[in-house]
Coordinates of C-alpha atoms in Angstrom, one line a residue:
M1 CA 49.2 115.6 110.9
P2 CA 46.1 117.7 109.6
A3 CA 42.7 116.0 109.6
Q4 CA 41.9 114.3 106.3
L5 CA 40.0 116.4 103.9
S6 CA 36.5 115.6 102.6
D7 CA 35.8 114.8 98.9
K8 CA 34.0 118.2 98.8
Q9 CA 37.0 120.1 100.3
I10 CA 39.5 118.3 97.7
A11 CA 37.2 119.2 94.8
A12 CA 36.9 122.8 96.0
L13 CA 40.7 123.2 96.2
V14 CA 41.1 121.7 92.8
H15 CA 38.5 124.0 91.4
K16 CA 40.6 127.1 92.4
V17 CA 43.2 125.9 90.0
F18 CA 41.2 124.1 87.3
P19 CA 37.6 125.4 87.6
N20 CA 36.2 122.6 85.1
A21 CA 38.2 119.6 86.2
K22 CA 36.8 116.7 88.2
V23 CA 38.7 114.7 90.6
L24 CA 38.6 111.2 88.9
S25 CA 40.4 109.4 91.8
Q26 CA 42.3 110.5 94.9
E27 CA 44.7 108.4 97.2
V28 CA 46.3 109.4 100.5
I29 CA 50.0 109.1 100.1
A30 CA 51.9 107.5 103.0
S31 CA 54.6 109.7 104.0
K32 CA 57.1 110.1 106.9
H33 CA 56.3 113.8 106.9
T34 CA 53.6 115.2 109.1
D35 CA 52.1 117.0 106.1
L36 CA 49.1 115.3 104.5
L37 CA 49.6 114.3 100.8
Y38 CA 47.1 113.3 98.1
H39 CA 47.7 111.8 94.8
L40 CA 45.1 113.2 92.6
C41 CA 44.0 112.1 89.0
L42 CA 42.0 114.8 87.4
S43 CA 39.5 114.8 84.4
N44 CA 41.9 117.0 82.4
L45 CA 44.3 114.0 82.5
M46 CA 46.7 115.6 84.8
E47 CA 48.3 113.8 87.9
T48 CA 48.9 116.3 90.9
T49 CA 49.8 116.2 94.4
L50 CA 47.8 118.1 97.0
R51 CA 50.0 118.9 99.9
V52 CA 48.5 120.4 103.2
Y53 CA 51.2 121.8 105.3
C54 CA 51.5 121.4 109.1
D55 CA 54.2 124.2 109.3
P56 CA 53.5 127.4 107.3
C57 CA 57.3 128.4 107.6
A58 CA 58.3 125.1 106.0
A59 CA 55.5 125.5 103.4
D60 CA 57.0 129.0 102.3
Q61 CA 60.5 127.5 102.2
E62 CA 59.5 124.6 100.2
I63 CA 57.6 126.6 97.5
R64 CA 60.4 129.1 97.2
L65 CA 62.9 126.3 96.8
L66 CA 60.7 124.4 94.2
R67 CA 60.3 127.6 92.2
M68 CA 63.9 128.4 92.2
L69 CA 65.1 124.9 91.3
T70 CA 62.9 124.9 88.2
N71 CA 64.0 128.2 87.2
E72 CA 67.6 128.2 87.9
T73 CA 68.9 124.6 87.2
G74 CA 66.3 122.5 85.3
V75 CA 66.5 120.0 88.0
P76 CA 63.2 118.0 87.7
V77 CA 60.9 118.9 90.7
P78 CA 57.1 119.1 91.0
R79 CA 55.9 122.3 89.2
V80 CA 53.9 124.5 91.7
L81 CA 50.6 124.9 90.1
H82 CA 49.0 126.9 93.0
F83 CA 50.0 127.9 96.6
A84 CA 47.7 129.2 99.3
E85 CA 49.2 130.5 102.7
Q86 CA 47.5 129.8 105.8
L87 CA 44.0 131.2 105.6
P88 CA 42.0 132.5 108.8
D89 CA 38.7 131.4 107.3
K90 CA 37.8 127.9 108.1
A91 CA 34.0 128.3 107.3
S92 CA 34.0 128.6 103.6
L93 CA 34.3 125.6 101.3
G94 CA 37.7 125.0 100.1
S95 CA 39.5 127.1 102.6
L96 CA 41.8 125.6 105.1
D97 CA 43.4 126.9 108.3
Q98 CA 46.7 125.4 107.0
S99 CA 48.8 126.3 103.9
W100 CA 48.3 124.0 100.9
A101 CA 49.6 123.6 97.5
L102 CA 48.7 121.7 94.2
L103 CA 51.9 120.4 92.5
A104 CA 52.2 118.7 89.2
R105 CA 53.4 115.0 89.6
L106 CA 56.6 114.0 88.1
P107 CA 56.5 110.9 86.0
G108 CA 57.6 107.6 87.7
Q109 CA 57.9 106.3 91.1
P110 CA 59.5 107.6 94.3
L111 CA 63.1 106.2 94.5
S112 CA 62.3 105.0 98.0
E113 CA 59.8 102.6 96.6
I114 CA 62.2 101.1 93.9
A115 CA 65.7 101.4 95.4
D116 CA 65.7 97.9 96.6
T117 CA 64.7 96.5 93.2
L118 CA 67.7 98.4 91.2
D119 CA 70.6 96.3 90.1
S120 CA 74.1 97.7 90.6
W121 CA 74.2 99.2 87.1
E122 CA 70.9 100.9 87.7
A123 CA 71.7 102.1 91.2
E124 CA 75.1 103.6 89.7
S125 CA 73.1 105.4 87.1
V126 CA 70.6 107.0 89.5
G127 CA 73.5 108.0 91.9
Y128 CA 75.3 109.5 88.9
E129 CA 72.1 111.6 87.9
M130 CA 71.5 112.6 91.5
G131 CA 75.1 113.8 91.7
R132 CA 74.6 116.0 88.7
Y133 CA 71.3 117.4 90.0
V134 CA 73.0 118.2 93.5
G135 CA 75.8 120.0 91.3
H136 CA 73.2 122.1 89.6
I137 CA 71.5 122.9 93.0
H138 CA 74.8 124.2 94.3
Q139 CA 75.3 126.5 91.5
I140 CA 72.2 128.5 92.3
P141 CA 73.3 132.3 92.7
L142 CA 72.0 133.6 96.1
D143 CA 72.5 137.1 97.3
E144 CA 73.7 135.6 100.6
F145 CA 74.6 132.3 101.8
G146 CA 71.6 130.5 103.5
S147 CA 69.0 133.2 102.3
L148 CA 66.5 130.4 101.7
F149 CA 66.1 129.9 105.5
G150 CA 64.2 132.5 107.3
S151 CA 64.2 132.9 111.1
G152 CA 62.0 130.6 113.2
P153 CA 61.8 127.8 115.6
H154 CA 62.3 125.1 113.1
N155 CA 65.4 126.6 111.4
H156 CA 68.6 125.8 113.1
Q157 CA 71.9 127.9 112.1
R158 CA 73.6 124.7 111.1
E159 CA 70.9 124.1 108.2
K160 CA 72.3 127.4 106.7

């Protein structure tokens, strides 16, 4: 997992997207992933997620997929506000040696946090909606099967 960012680094990254916004609050989001996630509340009343990626190949894939899902299907996913690929310059404020993205947060709570509190009717409704979204995702036209996955050590032929 990348080292946690300082308040100044977070503010500098936010200013790349929203030059006049101030970070009102920030919270590290506990995740099973190795990426570093922050929930940010900004002075422009926007809630965002700042994601610092460990694997640049995975970062490119996720950003391509998020943009494709929004455009092709209408499936609710975080909107990509800014994506910066791995940068070689560590010295300047706001630059990282990892890829990072600022994403708009979807309203509500992650399903993993509330799944145990759902009654059978709510769980059935959530499952139905998830099935509809998966159906939309499988209708995305691609030039070739598996084209979202580039070659790399983290990509297995099975995943395609």
